[in-house]
XYZ file of C-alpha atoms in Angstrom:
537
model
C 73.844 129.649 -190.050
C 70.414 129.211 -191.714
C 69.060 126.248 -192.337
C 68.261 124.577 -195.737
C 64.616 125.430 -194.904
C 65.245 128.786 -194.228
C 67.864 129.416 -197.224
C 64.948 127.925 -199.407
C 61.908 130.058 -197.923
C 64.444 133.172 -198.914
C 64.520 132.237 -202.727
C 62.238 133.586 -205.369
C 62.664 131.764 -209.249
C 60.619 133.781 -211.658
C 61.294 133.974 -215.835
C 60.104 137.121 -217.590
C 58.149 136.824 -220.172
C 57.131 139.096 -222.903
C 56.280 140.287 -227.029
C 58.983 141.044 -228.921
C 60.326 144.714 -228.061
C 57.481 144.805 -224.700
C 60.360 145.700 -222.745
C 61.212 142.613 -220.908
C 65.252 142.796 -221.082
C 65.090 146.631 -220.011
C 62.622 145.627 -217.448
C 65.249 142.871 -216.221
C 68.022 145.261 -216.129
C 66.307 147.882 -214.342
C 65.456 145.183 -211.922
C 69.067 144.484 -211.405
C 69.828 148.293 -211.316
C 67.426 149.142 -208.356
C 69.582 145.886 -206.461
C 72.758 146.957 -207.267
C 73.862 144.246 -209.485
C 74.930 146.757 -212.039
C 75.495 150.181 -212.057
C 74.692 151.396 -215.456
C 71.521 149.464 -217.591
C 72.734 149.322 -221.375
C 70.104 150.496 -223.880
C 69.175 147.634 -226.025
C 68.367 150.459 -228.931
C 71.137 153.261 -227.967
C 72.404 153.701 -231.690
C 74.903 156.081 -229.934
C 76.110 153.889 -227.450
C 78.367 150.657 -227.662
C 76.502 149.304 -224.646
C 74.203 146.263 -224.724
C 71.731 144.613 -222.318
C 73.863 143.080 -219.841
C 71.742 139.995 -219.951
C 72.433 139.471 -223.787
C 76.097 137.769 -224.573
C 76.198 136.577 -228.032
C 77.011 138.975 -231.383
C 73.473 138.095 -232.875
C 72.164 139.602 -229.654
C 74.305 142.742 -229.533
C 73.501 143.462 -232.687
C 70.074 142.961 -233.348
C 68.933 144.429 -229.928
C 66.467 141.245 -229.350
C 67.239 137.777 -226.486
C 67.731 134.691 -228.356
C 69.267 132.671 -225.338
C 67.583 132.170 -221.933
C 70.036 134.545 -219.136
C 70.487 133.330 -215.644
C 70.375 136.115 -213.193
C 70.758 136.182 -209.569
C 70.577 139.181 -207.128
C 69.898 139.526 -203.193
C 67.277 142.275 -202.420
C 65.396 142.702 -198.388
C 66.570 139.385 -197.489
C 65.652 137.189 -200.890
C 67.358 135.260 -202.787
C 66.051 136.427 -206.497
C 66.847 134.195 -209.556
C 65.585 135.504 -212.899
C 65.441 133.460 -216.239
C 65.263 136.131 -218.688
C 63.762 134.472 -221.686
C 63.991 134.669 -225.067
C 62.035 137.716 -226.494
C 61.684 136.305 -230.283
C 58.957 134.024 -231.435
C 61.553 131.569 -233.017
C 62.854 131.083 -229.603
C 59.536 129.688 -227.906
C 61.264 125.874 -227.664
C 64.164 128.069 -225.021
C 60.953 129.483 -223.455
C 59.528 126.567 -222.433
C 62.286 124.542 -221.527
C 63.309 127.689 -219.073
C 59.514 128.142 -217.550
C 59.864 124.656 -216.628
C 62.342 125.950 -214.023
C 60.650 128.952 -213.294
C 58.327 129.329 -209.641
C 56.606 132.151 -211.437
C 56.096 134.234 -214.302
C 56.674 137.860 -215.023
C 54.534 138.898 -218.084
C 55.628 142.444 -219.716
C 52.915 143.977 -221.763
C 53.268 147.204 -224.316
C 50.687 149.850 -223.064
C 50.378 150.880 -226.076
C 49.960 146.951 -227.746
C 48.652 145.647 -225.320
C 48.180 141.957 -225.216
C 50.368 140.242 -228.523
C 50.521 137.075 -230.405
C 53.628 135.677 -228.846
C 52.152 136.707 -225.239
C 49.606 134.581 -225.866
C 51.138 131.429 -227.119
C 53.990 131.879 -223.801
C 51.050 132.683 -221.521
C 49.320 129.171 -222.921
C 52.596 127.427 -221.598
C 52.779 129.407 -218.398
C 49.140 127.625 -217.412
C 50.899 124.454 -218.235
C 51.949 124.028 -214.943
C 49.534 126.269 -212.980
C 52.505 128.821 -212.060
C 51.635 132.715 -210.333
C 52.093 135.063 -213.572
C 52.172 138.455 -212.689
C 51.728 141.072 -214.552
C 53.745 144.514 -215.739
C 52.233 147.052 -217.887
C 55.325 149.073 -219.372
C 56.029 152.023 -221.457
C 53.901 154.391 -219.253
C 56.339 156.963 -220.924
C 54.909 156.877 -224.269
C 50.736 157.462 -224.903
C 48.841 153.951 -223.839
C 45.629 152.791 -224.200
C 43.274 153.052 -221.607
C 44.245 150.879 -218.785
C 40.546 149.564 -218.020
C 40.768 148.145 -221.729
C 43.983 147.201 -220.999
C 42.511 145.171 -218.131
C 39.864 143.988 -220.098
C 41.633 142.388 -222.853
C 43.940 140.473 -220.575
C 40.512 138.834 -219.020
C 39.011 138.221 -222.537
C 42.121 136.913 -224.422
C 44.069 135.291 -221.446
C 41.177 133.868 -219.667
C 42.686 134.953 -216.069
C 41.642 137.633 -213.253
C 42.883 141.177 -213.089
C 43.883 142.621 -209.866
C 45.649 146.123 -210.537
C 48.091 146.819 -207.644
C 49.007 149.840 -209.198
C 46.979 152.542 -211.204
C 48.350 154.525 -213.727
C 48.347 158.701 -213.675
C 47.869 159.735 -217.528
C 50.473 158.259 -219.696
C 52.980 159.892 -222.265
C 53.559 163.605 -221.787
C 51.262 163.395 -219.648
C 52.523 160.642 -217.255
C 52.241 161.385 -213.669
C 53.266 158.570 -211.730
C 50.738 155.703 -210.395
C 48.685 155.500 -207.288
C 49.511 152.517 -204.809
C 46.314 150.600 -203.781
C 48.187 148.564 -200.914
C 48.993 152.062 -199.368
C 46.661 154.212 -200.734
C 49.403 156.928 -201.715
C 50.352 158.127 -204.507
C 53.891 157.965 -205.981
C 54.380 160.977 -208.310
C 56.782 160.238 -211.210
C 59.775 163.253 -211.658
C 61.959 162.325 -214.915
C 65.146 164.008 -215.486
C 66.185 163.027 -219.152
C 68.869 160.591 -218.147
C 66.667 158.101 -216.349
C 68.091 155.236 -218.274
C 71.904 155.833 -216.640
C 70.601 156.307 -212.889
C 69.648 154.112 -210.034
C 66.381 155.873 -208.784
C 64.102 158.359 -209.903
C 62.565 161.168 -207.922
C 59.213 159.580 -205.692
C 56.983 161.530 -204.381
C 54.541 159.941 -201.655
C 51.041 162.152 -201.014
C 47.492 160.522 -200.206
C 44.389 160.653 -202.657
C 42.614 163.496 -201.948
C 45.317 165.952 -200.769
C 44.545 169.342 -202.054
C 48.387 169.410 -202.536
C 47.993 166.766 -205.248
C 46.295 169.296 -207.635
C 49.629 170.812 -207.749
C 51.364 167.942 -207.773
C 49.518 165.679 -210.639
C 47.400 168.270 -211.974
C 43.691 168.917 -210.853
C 42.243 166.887 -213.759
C 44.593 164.046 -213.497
C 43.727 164.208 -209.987
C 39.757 164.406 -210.674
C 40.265 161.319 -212.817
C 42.580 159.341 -210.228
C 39.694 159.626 -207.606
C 37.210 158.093 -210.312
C 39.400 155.286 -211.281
C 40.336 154.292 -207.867
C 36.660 154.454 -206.715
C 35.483 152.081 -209.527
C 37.971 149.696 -209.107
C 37.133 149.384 -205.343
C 33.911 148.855 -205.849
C 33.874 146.757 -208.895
C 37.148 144.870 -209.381
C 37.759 141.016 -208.497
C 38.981 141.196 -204.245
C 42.481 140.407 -204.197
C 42.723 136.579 -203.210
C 46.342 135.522 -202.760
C 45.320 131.716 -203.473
C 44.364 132.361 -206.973
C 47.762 134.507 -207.216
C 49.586 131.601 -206.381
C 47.210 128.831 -208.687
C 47.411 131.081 -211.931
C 43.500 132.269 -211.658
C 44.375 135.795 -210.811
C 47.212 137.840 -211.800
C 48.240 140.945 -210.364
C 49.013 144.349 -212.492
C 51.445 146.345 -212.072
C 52.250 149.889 -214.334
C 55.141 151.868 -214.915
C 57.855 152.897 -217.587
C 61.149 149.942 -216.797
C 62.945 152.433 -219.271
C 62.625 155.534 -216.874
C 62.788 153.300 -213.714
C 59.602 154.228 -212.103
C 57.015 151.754 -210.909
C 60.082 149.188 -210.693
C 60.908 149.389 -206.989
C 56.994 149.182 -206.263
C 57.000 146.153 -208.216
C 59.683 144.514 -207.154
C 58.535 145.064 -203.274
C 55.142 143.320 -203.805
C 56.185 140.489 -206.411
C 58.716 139.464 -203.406
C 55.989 139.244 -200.869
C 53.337 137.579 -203.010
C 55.413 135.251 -205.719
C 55.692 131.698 -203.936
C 58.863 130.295 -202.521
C 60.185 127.022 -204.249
C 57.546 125.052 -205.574
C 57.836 121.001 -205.244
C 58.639 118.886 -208.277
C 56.852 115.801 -209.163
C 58.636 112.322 -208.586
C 57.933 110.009 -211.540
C 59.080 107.352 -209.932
C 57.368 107.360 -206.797
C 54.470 109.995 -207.944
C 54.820 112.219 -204.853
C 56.124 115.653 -204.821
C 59.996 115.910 -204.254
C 59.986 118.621 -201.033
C 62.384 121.306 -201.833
C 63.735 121.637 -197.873
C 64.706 117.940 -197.858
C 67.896 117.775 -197.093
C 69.160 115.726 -200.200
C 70.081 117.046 -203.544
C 68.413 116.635 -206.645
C 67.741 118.876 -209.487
C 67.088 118.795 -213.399
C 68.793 119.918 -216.991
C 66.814 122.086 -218.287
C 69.060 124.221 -220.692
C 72.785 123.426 -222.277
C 74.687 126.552 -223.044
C 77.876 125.735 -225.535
C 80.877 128.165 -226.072
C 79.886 130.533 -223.726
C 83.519 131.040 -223.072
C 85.098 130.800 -226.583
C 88.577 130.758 -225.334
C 87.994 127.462 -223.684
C 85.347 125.725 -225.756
C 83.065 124.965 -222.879
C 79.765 123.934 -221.998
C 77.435 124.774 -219.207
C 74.592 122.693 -218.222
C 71.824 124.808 -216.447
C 70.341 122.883 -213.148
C 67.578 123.828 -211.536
C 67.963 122.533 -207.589
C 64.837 121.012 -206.955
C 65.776 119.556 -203.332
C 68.621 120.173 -200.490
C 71.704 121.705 -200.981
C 74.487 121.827 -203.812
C 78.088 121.999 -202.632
C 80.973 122.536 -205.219
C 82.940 119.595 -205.137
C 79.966 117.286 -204.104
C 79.307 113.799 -205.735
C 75.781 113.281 -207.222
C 74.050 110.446 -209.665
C 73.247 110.733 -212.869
C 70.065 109.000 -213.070
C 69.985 108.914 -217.047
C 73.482 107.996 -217.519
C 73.456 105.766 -214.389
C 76.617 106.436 -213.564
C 77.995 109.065 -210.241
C 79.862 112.074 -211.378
C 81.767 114.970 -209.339
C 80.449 118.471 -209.648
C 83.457 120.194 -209.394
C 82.557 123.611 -210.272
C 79.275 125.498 -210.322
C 78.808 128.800 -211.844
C 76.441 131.872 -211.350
C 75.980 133.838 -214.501
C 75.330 137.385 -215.430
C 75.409 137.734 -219.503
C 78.769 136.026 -220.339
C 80.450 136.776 -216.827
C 80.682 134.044 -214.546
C 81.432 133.816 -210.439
C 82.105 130.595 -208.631
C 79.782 129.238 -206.660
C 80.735 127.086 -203.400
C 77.089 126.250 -202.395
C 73.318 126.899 -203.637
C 69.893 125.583 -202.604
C 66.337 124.692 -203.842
C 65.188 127.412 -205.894
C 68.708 128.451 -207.013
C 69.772 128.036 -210.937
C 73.670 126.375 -211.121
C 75.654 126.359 -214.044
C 77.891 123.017 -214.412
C 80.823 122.054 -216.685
C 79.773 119.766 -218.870
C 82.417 117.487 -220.471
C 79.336 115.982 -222.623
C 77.664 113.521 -220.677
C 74.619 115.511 -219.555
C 71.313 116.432 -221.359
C 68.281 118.314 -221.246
C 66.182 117.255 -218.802
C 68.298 114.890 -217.201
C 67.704 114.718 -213.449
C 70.817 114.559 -210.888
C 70.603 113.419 -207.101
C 72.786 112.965 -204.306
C 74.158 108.978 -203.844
C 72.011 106.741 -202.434
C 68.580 109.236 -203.707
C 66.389 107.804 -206.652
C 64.114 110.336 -207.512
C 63.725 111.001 -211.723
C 62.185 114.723 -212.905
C 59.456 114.290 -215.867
C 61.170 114.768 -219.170
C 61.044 117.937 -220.876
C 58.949 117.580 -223.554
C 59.967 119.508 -227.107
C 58.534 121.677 -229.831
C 57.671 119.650 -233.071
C 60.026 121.746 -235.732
C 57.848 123.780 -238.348
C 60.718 124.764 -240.418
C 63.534 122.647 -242.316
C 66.608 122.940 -244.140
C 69.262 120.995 -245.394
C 73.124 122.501 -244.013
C 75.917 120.786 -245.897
C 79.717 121.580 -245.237
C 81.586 123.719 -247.823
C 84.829 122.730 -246.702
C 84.731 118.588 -247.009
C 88.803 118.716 -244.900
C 86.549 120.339 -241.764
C 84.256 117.480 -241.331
C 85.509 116.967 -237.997
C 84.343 120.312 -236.733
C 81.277 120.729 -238.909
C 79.958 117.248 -237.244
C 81.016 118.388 -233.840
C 79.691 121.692 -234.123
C 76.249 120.066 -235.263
C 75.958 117.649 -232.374
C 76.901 120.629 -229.634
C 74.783 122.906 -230.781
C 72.017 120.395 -231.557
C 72.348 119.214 -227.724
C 71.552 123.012 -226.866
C 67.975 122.155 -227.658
C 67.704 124.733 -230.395
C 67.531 122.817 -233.668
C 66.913 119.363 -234.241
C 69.266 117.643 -236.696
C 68.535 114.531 -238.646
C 69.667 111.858 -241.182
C 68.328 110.541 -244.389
C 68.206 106.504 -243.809
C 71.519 105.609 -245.185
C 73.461 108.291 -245.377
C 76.582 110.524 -243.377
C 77.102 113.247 -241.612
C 78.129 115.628 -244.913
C 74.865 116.649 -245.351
C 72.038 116.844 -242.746
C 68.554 118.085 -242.735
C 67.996 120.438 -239.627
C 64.489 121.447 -238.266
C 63.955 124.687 -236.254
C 60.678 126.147 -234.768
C 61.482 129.538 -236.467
C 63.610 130.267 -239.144
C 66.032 133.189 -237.056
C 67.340 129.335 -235.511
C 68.936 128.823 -238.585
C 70.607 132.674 -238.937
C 72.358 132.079 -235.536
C 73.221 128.430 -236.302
C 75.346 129.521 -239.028
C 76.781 132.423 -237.170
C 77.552 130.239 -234.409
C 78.936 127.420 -236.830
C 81.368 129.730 -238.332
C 82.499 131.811 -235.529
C 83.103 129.450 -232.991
C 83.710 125.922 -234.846
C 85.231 127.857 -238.435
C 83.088 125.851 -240.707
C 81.240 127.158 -243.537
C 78.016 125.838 -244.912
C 75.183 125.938 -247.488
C 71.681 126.136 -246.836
C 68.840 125.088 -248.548
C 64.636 125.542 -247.776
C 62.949 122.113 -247.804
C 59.568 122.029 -248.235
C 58.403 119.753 -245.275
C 55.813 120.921 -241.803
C 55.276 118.522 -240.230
C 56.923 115.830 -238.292
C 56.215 112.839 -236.651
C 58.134 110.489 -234.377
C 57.907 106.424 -235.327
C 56.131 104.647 -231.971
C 56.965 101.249 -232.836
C 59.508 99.203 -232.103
C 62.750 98.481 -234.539
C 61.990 94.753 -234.596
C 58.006 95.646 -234.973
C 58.236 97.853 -238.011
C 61.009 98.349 -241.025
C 60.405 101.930 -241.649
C 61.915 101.455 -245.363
C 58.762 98.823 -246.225
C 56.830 102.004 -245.528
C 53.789 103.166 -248.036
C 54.735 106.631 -248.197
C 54.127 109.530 -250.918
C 57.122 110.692 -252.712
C 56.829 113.848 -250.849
C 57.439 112.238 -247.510
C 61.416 111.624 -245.872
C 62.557 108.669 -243.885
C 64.719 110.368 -241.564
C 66.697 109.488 -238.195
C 67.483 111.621 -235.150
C 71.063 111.721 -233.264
C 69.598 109.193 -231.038
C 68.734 106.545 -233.714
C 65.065 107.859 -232.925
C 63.166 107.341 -236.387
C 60.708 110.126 -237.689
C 58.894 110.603 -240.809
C 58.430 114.709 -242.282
C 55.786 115.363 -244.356
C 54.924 118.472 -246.594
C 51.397 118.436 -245.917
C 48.563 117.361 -243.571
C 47.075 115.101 -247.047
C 50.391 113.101 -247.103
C 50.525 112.461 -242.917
C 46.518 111.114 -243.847
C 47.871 108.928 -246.915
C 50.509 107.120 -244.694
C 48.486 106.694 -241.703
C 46.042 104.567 -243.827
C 48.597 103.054 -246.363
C 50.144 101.886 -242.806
C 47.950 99.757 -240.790
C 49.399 99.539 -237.281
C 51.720 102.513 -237.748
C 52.037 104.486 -234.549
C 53.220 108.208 -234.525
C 53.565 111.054 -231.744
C 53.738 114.482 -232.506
C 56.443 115.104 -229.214
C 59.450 114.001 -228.757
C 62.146 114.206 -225.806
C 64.431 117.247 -225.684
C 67.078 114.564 -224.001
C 69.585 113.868 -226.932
């Protein structure tokens, strides 16, 4: 049997990043395809076809065609262990994004070749150099007309701020799509699409070297002249390949192909598995030193709740990412936050909304725990007798609010649970006026599709109806000082400005404008505020 260092050299934790509509859920699927996860990839856009993405579970997903949940995936492929967090692919959903890179080794960043490099690429790239992680990179769509790749290359350096190294080299684009040349083997793999590439496992590859006079036939002789100018200025002028600034975030290799036709996939998939690191080591905060992933104690972090998954049963699923050792079904561990030991009875492997047992899982791995309510995001658990304690996770400050009040005043009971779940998801952030219940409740949101799928999700799986109303406050700011140090109702504040309270009995102040945040911060001698929170509710 192998041991845990072995199991945890074999595992590869990546999230997929991407624009809206880039490709990154087709690109997932396809990567699941060429495993044999699944046998048939749903189009996300087939008007004709009841199918979905198999990584998308709730109705606002199937029928919008877009991610607004982070998907656990996990797939064996040449002897690895491959877990992929398939984020978000909205803007509103950038808070999910981050939470989920946090638990990610490396990055997969899906770029339109036609777009090239968009506005929410940039802003999840930003995060992605957070914490220093590989990002790789996946040029799609080589099935419709692109842009020329050098720009392509280009932009990426200029707007990104990080090395290009193209592993593979596109051959025209559109019609005129060819296939792409391999720069690791200098061959070329010649692209052969037979209308239905979207429903089979592989497409035709054929394998020929540069400079073959068969090529002409094969590519075309100007596709061919053009190929052997490319690949000659890139050798001479493009940044060496240097696996150390792969693995610090300085250099990220590029990979092109079409994920909706299949091709470039398997090439892609061969060479992210050899480069992309194994397990990376999380930092201690109570010792400072890096937790080693093949120790042979447990320990992992929350770092995404999941409620009603299964609606029939009303459950919720914590998402751990094993940071150390081994996890056993069954197996005791502490709660560091809670400071209490709890069994881990059950742990779950996900695909979409389907769900498999699992007895055992190491470093690396992403587990999916029943949660009767006592866990929360970024709360770290450990085997008995371990004290180790993950960072916190920090969260997005909400841009957007709205008051949600209850329709129904008999269904108070499930309007307030159905708040606190799916406020504990991460989400939304709800608050309280000082003073006041649970009836009404002003709810912030980083985009405004939050609050769309927060009513959706209120009335299909809790039956409550609400009303919603705009407010007009930005910004928000969390009260620093202590209760005893400060009465936040003796507060000089505009009449703009709301004295509000978290679940926690965390106290905030929003604000409808940068001139009244200015106005209490001098009116207040002494008054301390943060612009982050804790996720942890």
């Amino acid at each position: 049997m192998p041991s845990i260092a072995e199991q945890v050299a074999s595992r590869r934790t990546f999230a997929i990043i991407s624009h809206p509509d880039a490709g990154k859920t087709t690109l997932t699927e396809k990567l699941l395809l060429y495993t044999g996860s699944i046998q048939t990839a749903g189009s996300v856009k087939g008007k004709a076809s009841a199918r979905h993405a198999v990584s998308d579970w709730m109705d606002i997903e199937k029928e919008r065609g877009i991610s607004v949940t982070s998907s656990v995936l996990q797939f064996t492929y040449d002897g690895a262990c491959v877990n992929i967090l398939d984020t978000p692919g909205h803007q509103d959903f950038s808070e999910d994004t981050y939470r989920t890179l946090m638990a990610a080794d490396a990055a997969v960043m899906v770029i339109d070749g036609a777009k090239g490099v968009e506005a929410q690429t940039i802003k999840l790239f930003k995060v992605c150099t957070l914490r220093h992680i590989p990002i790789f990179t996946f040029v799609n769509k080589l099935d419709h007309d692109t842009r020329d790749p050098f720009d392509l290359m280009e932009e990426i350096e200029d707007v990104l701020g990080i090395g290009t190294y193209p592993m593979t080299w596109p051959i025209g684009s559109g019609r005129n799509f060819k296939g792409v040349f391999d720069r690791s083997s200098r061959r070329v793999l010649a692209f052969e699409g037979d209308g239905h590439a979207n429903a089979t496992k592989r497409v035709g590859e054929i394998e020929a070297e540069l400079g073959d006079p068969a090529l002409d036939g094969l590519i075309g002789e100007e596709n061919h002249k053009n190929l052997m100018d490319d690949i000659e200025l890139l050798d001479g002028a493009d940044n060496e390949f240097d696996l150390n600034a792969v693995r610090h975030g300085r250099l990220t290799p590029v990979f092109f192909g079409s994920a909706l036709t299949n091709f470039g996939v398997e090439p892609f998939l061969k060479d992210f598995l050899r480069l992309a690191p194994p397990p990376l080591s999380y930092a201690d905060t109570l010792s400072g030193e890096a937790m080693e992933p093949s120790r042979d104690e447990f320990s992992g972090f929350v770092f995404k709740i999941q409620a009603n998954m299964d609606r029939r049963h009303r459950d919720r699923i914590a998402f751990v990412r094993i940071c150390s050792g081994r996890f056993e079904r069954g197996m005791d561990a502490y709660h560091v936050q809670g400071d209490r030991t709890i069994k881990l009875a059950t742990g779950t492997a996900m695909m979409a909304d389907d769900r498999a047992t699992v007895d055992e899982a190491y470093a690396g791995d992403i587990v999916g725990l029943f949660d009767p309510g006592v866990l929360s995001i970024g709360d770290t658990l450990c085997a008995p007798g371990v004290r180790v304690r993950y960072p916190p996770i920090p969260t997005f400050a909400p841009e957007h609010f709205v008051r949600i009040t209850q329709v129904d005043t008999l269904r108070r009971k499930q309007f307030v649970k159905g708040m606190e779940e799916l406020a504990q998801e991460g989400a939304i952030q709800i608050f309280r006026e000082l003073g006041t219940g649970m009836e009404s409740v002003i709810v912030g949101a980083v985009g405004v599709l939050q609050f769309d799928v927060l009513e959706r999700r209120l009335k299909s799986e809790y039956h409550v109806e609400v009303s919603r109303s705009s407010l007009p406050y930005s910004i928000i700011r969390w009260i620093q000082n202590a209760q005893d140090e400060l009465d936040v109702r003796t507060l000089k504040l505009t009449r703009e400005t709301c004295r509000v309270e978290d679940m926690r009995g965390g106290r905030l102040l929003l604000f409808t404008s940068e001139w009244n945040l200015d106005w209490a911060i001098e009116h207040n001698p002494g008054l301390r505020l943060s612009e982050f929170g804790n996720v942890t509710f």
